[in-house]
Amino acid sequence: GAVVSQHPSWVICKSGTSVKIECRSLDFQATTMFWYRQFPKQSLMLMATSNEGSKATYEQGVEKDKFLINHASLTLSTLTVTSAHPEDSSFYICSASDASGRAGETQYFGPGTRLLVL
Amino acid sequence: GEDVEQSLFLSVREGDSSVINCTYTDSSSTYLYWYKQEPGAGLQLLTYIFSNMDMKQDQRLTVLLNKKDKHLSLRIADTQTGDSAIYFCAEYQGGKLIFGQGTELSVKP
């Protein structure tokens, strides 16, 4: 149980285009979803937290107009990188929490999406 | 501050035990986690420990928690080559996870 998928797993795009990444919880309802960014050989940096049906909460320094997050249902959240530039190239990972109370706010992670902006 | 710290590298021989250490900052953290990340993949939850516990064992994994020193460790018994990965500890703080930098475990045959 507690499977999270991401799509696509890999995307290459031209500078200036927008890219949408989907995060789905496959076998549970995710009350909260999180979006992280990871640079090579580094830890995960939390970008934003989203609860279904409400606006995402962005971490300091993350541009909300650049990284649009939509959490329209209890099983789907999307991250759109608008007007992508080469510096946006990174590994983007989502996670989902069912807040079941079994272990606090245990987060289950997706497999990640590697974005390369040319 | 928010820093969770881990040593960056650990190398062991197959069959030996591995011990990965972590220090965290917030004494009020309720849950502490260990995640495993294989190359090019997301994070896999290995185990977690509630702050009122000192130890938790799950098959080959043993987690030790020293709340006084804010020190967390993960011991992997009989380490296998398939255990080679990056291991992240994380503390639950203020509704989010704060991750350490990750420890790259290399298992040599």
mmCIF file of N, CA and C in Angstrom, chain B:
data_model
loop_
_atom_site.group_PDB
_atom_site.id
_atom_site.type_symbol
_atom_site.label_atom_id
_atom_site.label_comp_id
_atom_site.label_asym_id
_atom_site.label_seq_id
_atom_site.Cartn_x
_atom_site.Cartn_y
_atom_site.Cartn_z
ATOM 1 N N GLY B 1 18.624 26.438 14.619
ATOM 2 C CA GLY B 1 18.367 26.310 13.211
ATOM 3 C C GLY B 1 17.639 25.042 12.866
ATOM 4 N N GLU B 2 17.510 24.785 11.589
ATOM 5 C CA GLU B 2 16.751 23.635 11.138
ATOM 6 C C GLU B 2 17.636 22.497 10.695
ATOM 7 N N ASP B 3 18.960 22.583 10.921
ATOM 8 C CA ASP B 3 19.834 21.607 10.299
ATOM 9 C C ASP B 3 19.721 20.233 10.917
ATOM 10 N N VAL B 4 19.581 19.248 10.053
ATOM 11 C CA VAL B 4 19.693 17.847 10.418
ATOM 12 C C VAL B 4 20.975 17.387 9.763
ATOM 13 N N GLU B 5 21.862 16.804 10.536
ATOM 14 C CA GLU B 5 23.187 16.510 10.001
ATOM 15 C C GLU B 5 23.494 15.023 9.977
ATOM 16 N N GLN B 6 24.136 14.627 8.884
ATOM 17 C CA GLN B 6 24.568 13.254 8.703
ATOM 18 C C GLN B 6 25.969 13.271 8.111
ATOM 19 N N SER B 7 26.712 12.209 8.365
ATOM 20 C CA SER B 7 27.974 12.061 7.662
ATOM 21 C C SER B 7 27.649 11.716 6.211
ATOM 22 N N LEU B 8 28.520 12.096 5.280
ATOM 23 C CA LEU B 8 28.182 12.006 3.870
ATOM 24 C C LEU B 8 28.421 10.618 3.272
ATOM 25 N N PHE B 9 29.409 9.904 3.778
ATOM 26 C CA PHE B 9 29.764 8.629 3.162
ATOM 27 C C PHE B 9 30.001 7.555 4.223
ATOM 28 N N LEU B 10 29.697 6.317 3.836
ATOM 29 C CA LEU B 10 30.009 5.166 4.668
ATOM 30 C C LEU B 10 30.289 4.005 3.736
ATOM 31 N N SER B 11 31.389 3.322 3.981
ATOM 32 C CA SER B 11 31.729 2.168 3.167
ATOM 33 C C SER B 11 31.893 0.955 4.075
ATOM 34 N N VAL B 12 31.232 -0.132 3.717
ATOM 35 C CA VAL B 12 31.327 -1.363 4.513
ATOM 36 C C VAL B 12 31.503 -2.537 3.580
ATOM 37 N N ARG B 13 31.888 -3.667 4.143
ATOM 38 C CA ARG B 13 31.985 -4.902 3.377
ATOM 39 C C ARG B 13 30.689 -5.685 3.524
ATOM 40 N N GLU B 14 30.366 -6.402 2.493
ATOM 41 C CA GLU B 14 29.155 -7.234 2.494
ATOM 42 C C GLU B 14 29.197 -8.169 3.694
ATOM 43 N N GLY B 15 28.061 -8.249 4.391
ATOM 44 C CA GLY B 15 27.974 -9.123 5.553
ATOM 45 C C GLY B 15 28.216 -8.406 6.868
ATOM 46 N N ASP B 16 28.908 -7.269 6.802
ATOM 47 C CA ASP B 16 29.149 -6.483 8.022
ATOM 48 C C ASP B 16 27.882 -5.701 8.386
ATOM 49 N N SER B 17 27.903 -5.106 9.567
ATOM 50 C CA SER B 17 26.822 -4.200 9.954
ATOM 51 C C SER B 17 27.194 -2.779 9.545
ATOM 52 N N SER B 18 26.183 -2.016 9.178
ATOM 53 C CA SER B 18 26.376 -0.593 8.853
ATOM 54 C C SER B 18 25.657 0.218 9.907
ATOM 55 N N VAL B 19 26.270 1.286 10.331
ATOM 56 C CA VAL B 19 25.610 2.198 11.263
ATOM 57 C C VAL B 19 25.678 3.610 10.686
ATOM 58 N N ILE B 20 24.523 4.162 10.437
ATOM 59 C CA ILE B 20 24.420 5.513 9.878
ATOM 60 C C ILE B 20 23.885 6.428 10.969
ATOM 61 N N ASN B 21 24.586 7.509 11.196
ATOM 62 C CA ASN B 21 24.242 8.406 12.291
ATOM 63 C C ASN B 21 23.624 9.708 11.818
ATOM 64 N N CYS B 22 22.852 10.303 12.706
ATOM 65 C CA CYS B 22 22.143 11.539 12.370
ATOM 66 C C CYS B 22 21.946 12.341 13.655
ATOM 67 N N THR B 23 22.138 13.637 13.581
ATOM 68 C CA THR B 23 21.766 14.502 14.695
ATOM 69 C C THR B 23 20.710 15.481 14.223
ATOM 70 N N TYR B 24 19.747 15.699 15.065
ATOM 71 C CA TYR B 24 18.654 16.601 14.694
ATOM 72 C C TYR B 24 18.608 17.745 15.686
ATOM 73 N N THR B 25 17.704 18.687 15.443
ATOM 74 C CA THR B 25 17.781 19.929 16.191
ATOM 75 C C THR B 25 16.616 20.188 17.138
ATOM 76 N N ASP B 26 15.451 19.651 16.777
ATOM 77 C CA ASP B 26 14.262 20.060 17.528
ATOM 78 C C ASP B 26 13.875 18.985 18.532
ATOM 79 N N SER B 27 14.056 19.287 19.802
ATOM 80 C CA SER B 27 13.769 18.295 20.830
ATOM 81 C C SER B 27 12.275 17.962 20.917
ATOM 82 N N SER B 28 11.440 18.792 20.298
ATOM 83 C CA SER B 28 10.003 18.516 20.337
ATOM 84 C C SER B 28 9.533 17.695 19.145
ATOM 85 N N SER B 29 10.467 17.296 18.273
ATOM 86 C CA SER B 29 10.073 16.473 17.120
ATOM 87 C C SER B 29 9.404 15.194 17.612
ATOM 88 N N THR B 30 8.261 14.891 17.041
ATOM 89 C CA THR B 30 7.511 13.727 17.509
ATOM 90 C C THR B 30 7.895 12.447 16.784
ATOM 91 N N TYR B 31 8.221 12.592 15.514
ATOM 92 C CA TYR B 31 8.582 11.426 14.714
ATOM 93 C C TYR B 31 9.905 11.684 14.002
ATOM 94 N N LEU B 32 10.680 10.624 13.899
ATOM 95 C CA LEU B 32 11.932 10.683 13.152
ATOM 96 C C LEU B 32 11.936 9.524 12.175
ATOM 97 N N TYR B 33 12.437 9.780 10.985
ATOM 98 C CA TYR B 33 12.294 8.836 9.886
ATOM 99 C C TYR B 33 13.649 8.496 9.257
ATOM 100 N N TRP B 34 13.682 7.326 8.663
ATOM 101 C CA TRP B 34 14.788 6.952 7.783
ATOM 102 C C TRP B 34 14.220 6.594 6.413
ATOM 103 N N TYR B 35 14.784 7.225 5.398
ATOM 104 C CA TYR B 35 14.394 6.955 4.020
ATOM 105 C C TYR B 35 15.618 6.473 3.248
ATOM 106 N N LYS B 36 15.356 5.665 2.223
ATOM 107 C CA LYS B 36 16.411 5.160 1.338
ATOM 108 C C LYS B 36 16.150 5.660 -0.071
ATOM 109 N N GLN B 37 17.188 6.135 -0.738
ATOM 110 C CA GLN B 37 17.045 6.579 -2.118
ATOM 111 C C GLN B 37 18.073 5.883 -2.991
ATOM 112 N N GLU B 38 17.579 5.136 -3.961
ATOM 113 C CA GLU B 38 18.473 4.513 -4.937
ATOM 114 C C GLU B 38 18.655 5.472 -6.107
ATOM 115 N N PRO B 39 19.719 5.293 -6.889
ATOM 116 C CA PRO B 39 20.019 6.260 -7.962
ATOM 117 C C PRO B 39 18.838 6.516 -8.890
ATOM 118 N N GLY B 40 18.526 7.776 -9.091
ATOM 119 C CA GLY B 40 17.474 8.159 -10.029
ATOM 120 C C GLY B 40 16.065 7.845 -9.573
ATOM 121 N N ALA B 41 15.898 7.526 -8.312
ATOM 122 C CA ALA B 41 14.579 7.138 -7.815
ATOM 123 C C ALA B 41 14.119 8.060 -6.697
ATOM 124 N N GLY B 42 12.866 7.887 -6.321
ATOM 125 C CA GLY B 42 12.328 8.639 -5.193
ATOM 126 C C GLY B 42 12.792 8.044 -3.883
ATOM 127 N N LEU B 43 12.161 8.466 -2.801
ATOM 128 C CA LEU B 43 12.547 7.992 -1.481
ATOM 129 C C LEU B 43 11.630 6.886 -1.014
ATOM 130 N N GLN B 44 12.246 5.869 -0.442
ATOM 131 C CA GLN B 44 11.491 4.746 0.098
ATOM 132 C C GLN B 44 11.541 4.833 1.620
ATOM 133 N N LEU B 45 10.376 4.850 2.246
ATOM 134 C CA LEU B 45 10.344 4.877 3.704
ATOM 135 C C LEU B 45 10.840 3.541 4.241
ATOM 136 N N LEU B 46 11.885 3.597 5.047
ATOM 137 C CA LEU B 46 12.420 2.369 5.646
ATOM 138 C C LEU B 46 11.779 2.095 6.992
ATOM 139 N N THR B 47 11.816 3.088 7.834
ATOM 140 C CA THR B 47 11.296 2.926 9.178
ATOM 141 C C THR B 47 11.157 4.291 9.821
ATOM 142 N N TYR B 48 10.476 4.322 10.936
ATOM 143 C CA TYR B 48 10.324 5.559 11.676
ATOM 144 C C TYR B 48 10.302 5.208 13.152
ATOM 145 N N ILE B 49 10.518 6.200 13.991
ATOM 146 C CA ILE B 49 10.463 5.981 15.424
ATOM 147 C C ILE B 49 9.754 7.149 16.077
ATOM 148 N N PHE B 50 8.908 6.854 17.008
ATOM 149 C CA PHE B 50 8.224 7.883 17.766
ATOM 150 C C PHE B 50 9.142 8.350 18.875
ATOM 151 N N SER B 51 9.028 9.580 19.226
ATOM 152 C CA SER B 51 10.002 10.190 20.127
ATOM 153 C C SER B 51 9.981 9.625 21.548
ATOM 154 N N ASN B 52 8.949 8.862 21.899
ATOM 155 C CA ASN B 52 8.942 8.305 23.255
ATOM 156 C C ASN B 52 9.561 6.905 23.302
ATOM 157 N N MET B 53 10.146 6.509 22.159
ATOM 158 C CA MET B 53 10.810 5.212 22.078
ATOM 159 C C MET B 53 12.320 5.414 22.068
ATOM 160 N N ASP B 54 13.039 4.429 22.580
ATOM 161 C CA ASP B 54 14.502 4.469 22.526
ATOM 162 C C ASP B 54 15.038 3.618 21.384
ATOM 163 N N MET B 55 14.289 2.593 21.036
ATOM 164 C CA MET B 55 14.783 1.654 20.046
ATOM 165 C C MET B 55 13.600 1.051 19.296
ATOM 166 N N LYS B 56 13.855 0.767 18.038
ATOM 167 C CA LYS B 56 12.866 0.053 17.240
ATOM 168 C C LYS B 56 13.602 -0.895 16.315
ATOM 169 N N GLN B 57 13.144 -2.153 16.278
ATOM 170 C CA GLN B 57 13.794 -3.119 15.396
ATOM 171 C C GLN B 57 12.789 -3.611 14.377
ATOM 172 N N ASP B 58 13.249 -3.714 13.150
ATOM 173 C CA ASP B 58 12.403 -4.192 12.064
ATOM 174 C C ASP B 58 13.276 -5.015 11.136
ATOM 175 N N GLN B 59 13.260 -6.341 11.317
ATOM 176 C CA GLN B 59 14.080 -7.267 10.541
ATOM 177 C C GLN B 59 15.553 -6.883 10.660
ATOM 178 N N ARG B 60 16.204 -6.508 9.560
ATOM 179 C CA ARG B 60 17.637 -6.197 9.647
ATOM 180 C C ARG B 60 17.919 -4.777 10.131
ATOM 181 N N LEU B 61 16.872 -4.008 10.322
ATOM 182 C CA LEU B 61 17.049 -2.607 10.676
ATOM 183 C C LEU B 61 16.810 -2.377 12.164
ATOM 184 N N THR B 62 17.711 -1.635 12.786
ATOM 185 C CA THR B 62 17.526 -1.228 14.181
ATOM 186 C C THR B 62 17.726 0.277 14.271
ATOM 187 N N VAL B 63 16.750 0.948 14.827
ATOM 188 C CA VAL B 63 16.856 2.388 15.025
ATOM 189 C C VAL B 63 17.055 2.652 16.511
ATOM 190 N N LEU B 64 18.045 3.468 16.806
ATOM 191 C CA LEU B 64 18.284 3.898 18.179
ATOM 192 C C LEU B 64 18.081 5.397 18.275
ATOM 193 N N LEU B 65 17.405 5.821 19.314
ATOM 194 C CA LEU B 65 17.134 7.243 19.519
ATOM 195 C C LEU B 65 17.628 7.669 20.888
ATOM 196 N N ASN B 66 18.477 8.668 20.900
ATOM 197 C CA ASN B 66 18.959 9.278 22.135
ATOM 198 C C ASN B 66 18.425 10.703 22.159
ATOM 199 N N LYS B 67 17.323 10.892 22.860
ATOM 200 C CA LYS B 67 16.677 12.202 22.856
ATOM 201 C C LYS B 67 17.518 13.264 23.554
ATOM 202 N N LYS B 68 18.247 12.838 24.560
ATOM 203 C CA LYS B 68 19.054 13.809 25.312
ATOM 204 C C LYS B 68 20.093 14.454 24.393
ATOM 205 N N ASP B 69 20.717 13.614 23.567
ATOM 206 C CA ASP B 69 21.751 14.123 22.662
ATOM 207 C C ASP B 69 21.193 14.465 21.282
ATOM 208 N N LYS B 70 19.899 14.249 21.078
ATOM 209 C CA LYS B 70 19.251 14.467 19.760
ATOM 210 C C LYS B 70 20.022 13.687 18.688
ATOM 211 N N HIS B 71 20.237 12.437 18.962
ATOM 212 C CA HIS B 71 21.013 11.582 18.076
ATOM 213 C C HIS B 71 20.174 10.375 17.671
ATOM 214 N N LEU B 72 20.182 10.119 16.406
ATOM 215 C CA LEU B 72 19.418 9.011 15.817
ATOM 216 C C LEU B 72 20.390 8.156 15.008
ATOM 217 N N SER B 73 20.248 6.852 15.100
ATOM 218 C CA SER B 73 21.093 6.006 14.264
ATOM 219 C C SER B 73 20.271 4.905 13.625
ATOM 220 N N LEU B 74 20.781 4.433 12.499
ATOM 221 C CA LEU B 74 20.174 3.322 11.776
ATOM 222 C C LEU B 74 21.238 2.255 11.605
ATOM 223 N N ARG B 75 20.967 1.074 12.138
ATOM 224 C CA ARG B 75 21.900 -0.031 11.982
ATOM 225 C C ARG B 75 21.287 -1.033 11.011
ATOM 226 N N ILE B 76 22.073 -1.408 10.014
ATOM 227 C CA ILE B 76 21.651 -2.420 9.057
ATOM 228 C C ILE B 76 22.520 -3.640 9.309
ATOM 229 N N ALA B 77 21.894 -4.721 9.724
ATOM 230 C CA ALA B 77 22.650 -5.945 9.974
ATOM 231 C C ALA B 77 22.863 -6.706 8.666
ATOM 232 N N ASP B 78 23.989 -7.431 8.595
ATOM 233 C CA ASP B 78 24.263 -8.278 7.425
ATOM 234 C C ASP B 78 24.060 -7.484 6.129
ATOM 235 N N THR B 79 24.788 -6.404 6.018
ATOM 236 C CA THR B 79 24.601 -5.499 4.886
ATOM 237 C C THR B 79 24.887 -6.207 3.565
ATOM 238 N N GLN B 80 24.012 -5.977 2.603
ATOM 239 C CA GLN B 80 24.122 -6.599 1.273
ATOM 240 C C GLN B 80 24.439 -5.535 0.215
ATOM 241 N N THR B 81 24.906 -5.975 -0.943
ATOM 242 C CA THR B 81 25.215 -5.018 -2.007
ATOM 243 C C THR B 81 23.957 -4.251 -2.430
ATOM 244 N N GLY B 82 22.810 -4.875 -2.294
ATOM 245 C CA GLY B 82 21.555 -4.195 -2.622
ATOM 246 C C GLY B 82 21.182 -3.083 -1.658
ATOM 247 N N ASP B 83 21.907 -2.999 -0.551
ATOM 248 C CA ASP B 83 21.671 -1.913 0.404
ATOM 249 C C ASP B 83 22.406 -0.636 0.015
ATOM 250 N N SER B 84 23.269 -0.730 -0.999
ATOM 251 C CA SER B 84 23.987 0.472 -1.457
ATOM 252 C C SER B 84 22.982 1.501 -1.944
ATOM 253 N N ALA B 85 23.009 2.674 -1.354
ATOM 254 C CA ALA B 85 22.041 3.729 -1.669
ATOM 255 C C ALA B 85 22.401 4.951 -0.820
ATOM 256 N N ILE B 86 21.569 5.966 -0.931
ATOM 257 C CA ILE B 86 21.708 7.117 -0.043
ATOM 258 C C ILE B 86 20.601 7.034 1.003
ATOM 259 N N TYR B 87 20.974 7.228 2.248
ATOM 260 C CA TYR B 87 20.034 7.119 3.350
ATOM 261 C C TYR B 87 19.835 8.502 3.975
ATOM 262 N N PHE B 88 18.578 8.896 4.067
ATOM 263 C CA PHE B 88 18.237 10.198 4.640
ATOM 264 C C PHE B 88 17.513 10.002 5.969
ATOM 265 N N CYS B 89 17.956 10.732 6.973
ATOM 266 C CA CYS B 89 17.125 10.833 8.168
ATOM 267 C C CYS B 89 16.314 12.117 8.048
ATOM 268 N N ALA B 90 15.195 12.140 8.719
ATOM 269 C CA ALA B 90 14.328 13.316 8.659
ATOM 270 C C ALA B 90 13.590 13.450 9.986
ATOM 271 N N GLU B 91 13.418 14.685 10.403
ATOM 272 C CA GLU B 91 12.602 14.934 11.587
ATOM 273 C C GLU B 91 11.330 15.653 11.155
ATOM 274 N N TYR B 92 10.258 15.327 11.872
ATOM 275 C CA TYR B 92 8.975 15.957 11.598
ATOM 276 C C TYR B 92 8.893 17.207 12.461
ATOM 277 N N GLN B 93 8.769 18.347 11.802
ATOM 278 C CA GLN B 93 8.840 19.605 12.533
ATOM 279 C C GLN B 93 7.905 20.616 11.878
ATOM 280 N N GLY B 94 6.949 21.101 12.637
ATOM 281 C CA GLY B 94 6.086 22.163 12.116
ATOM 282 C C GLY B 94 5.302 21.762 10.880
ATOM 283 N N GLY B 95 4.862 20.527 10.820
ATOM 284 C CA GLY B 95 4.039 20.091 9.698
ATOM 285 C C GLY B 95 4.814 19.690 8.459
ATOM 286 N N LYS B 96 6.129 19.655 8.555
ATOM 287 C CA LYS B 96 6.907 19.238 7.390
ATOM 288 C C LYS B 96 8.114 18.423 7.838
ATOM 289 N N LEU B 97 8.719 17.764 6.862
ATOM 290 C CA LEU B 97 9.912 16.972 7.136
ATOM 291 C C LEU B 97 11.155 17.803 6.860
ATOM 292 N N ILE B 98 12.085 17.739 7.772
ATOM 293 C CA ILE B 98 13.387 18.375 7.577
ATOM 294 C C ILE B 98 14.391 17.243 7.375
ATOM 295 N N PHE B 99 15.041 17.253 6.220
ATOM 296 C CA PHE B 99 15.937 16.153 5.851
ATOM 297 C C PHE B 99 17.384 16.496 6.134
ATOM 298 N N GLY B 100 18.143 15.475 6.474
ATOM 299 C CA GLY B 100 19.585 15.599 6.487
ATOM 300 C C GLY B 100 20.121 15.558 5.069
ATOM 301 N N GLN B 101 21.438 15.690 4.945
ATOM 302 C CA GLN B 101 22.054 15.761 3.612
ATOM 303 C C GLN B 101 22.114 14.403 2.936
ATOM 304 N N GLY B 102 21.899 13.350 3.702
ATOM 305 C CA GLY B 102 21.996 12.014 3.128
ATOM 306 C C GLY B 102 23.364 11.398 3.333
ATOM 307 N N THR B 103 23.394 10.119 3.631
ATOM 308 C CA THR B 103 24.635 9.348 3.768
ATOM 309 C C THR B 103 24.686 8.337 2.645
ATOM 310 N N GLU B 104 25.731 8.413 1.850
ATOM 311 C CA GLU B 104 25.881 7.462 0.756
ATOM 312 C C GLU B 104 26.561 6.210 1.292
ATOM 313 N N LEU B 105 25.831 5.109 1.271
ATOM 314 C CA LEU B 105 26.350 3.832 1.750
ATOM 315 C C LEU B 105 26.865 3.021 0.569
ATOM 316 N N SER B 106 28.114 2.635 0.646
ATOM 317 C CA SER B 106 28.710 1.800 -0.392
ATOM 318 C C SER B 106 29.046 0.450 0.231
ATOM 319 N N VAL B 107 28.526 -0.601 -0.369
ATOM 320 C CA VAL B 107 28.752 -1.948 0.147
ATOM 321 C C VAL B 107 29.658 -2.689 -0.817
ATOM 322 N N LYS B 108 30.819 -3.080 -0.342
ATOM 323 C CA LYS B 108 31.793 -3.770 -1.198
ATOM 324 C C LYS B 108 31.708 -5.277 -0.988
ATOM 325 N N PRO B 109 31.750 -6.022 -2.114
ATOM 326 C CA PRO B 109 31.633 -7.477 -1.988
ATOM 327 C C PRO B 109 32.840 -8.093 -1.288
#
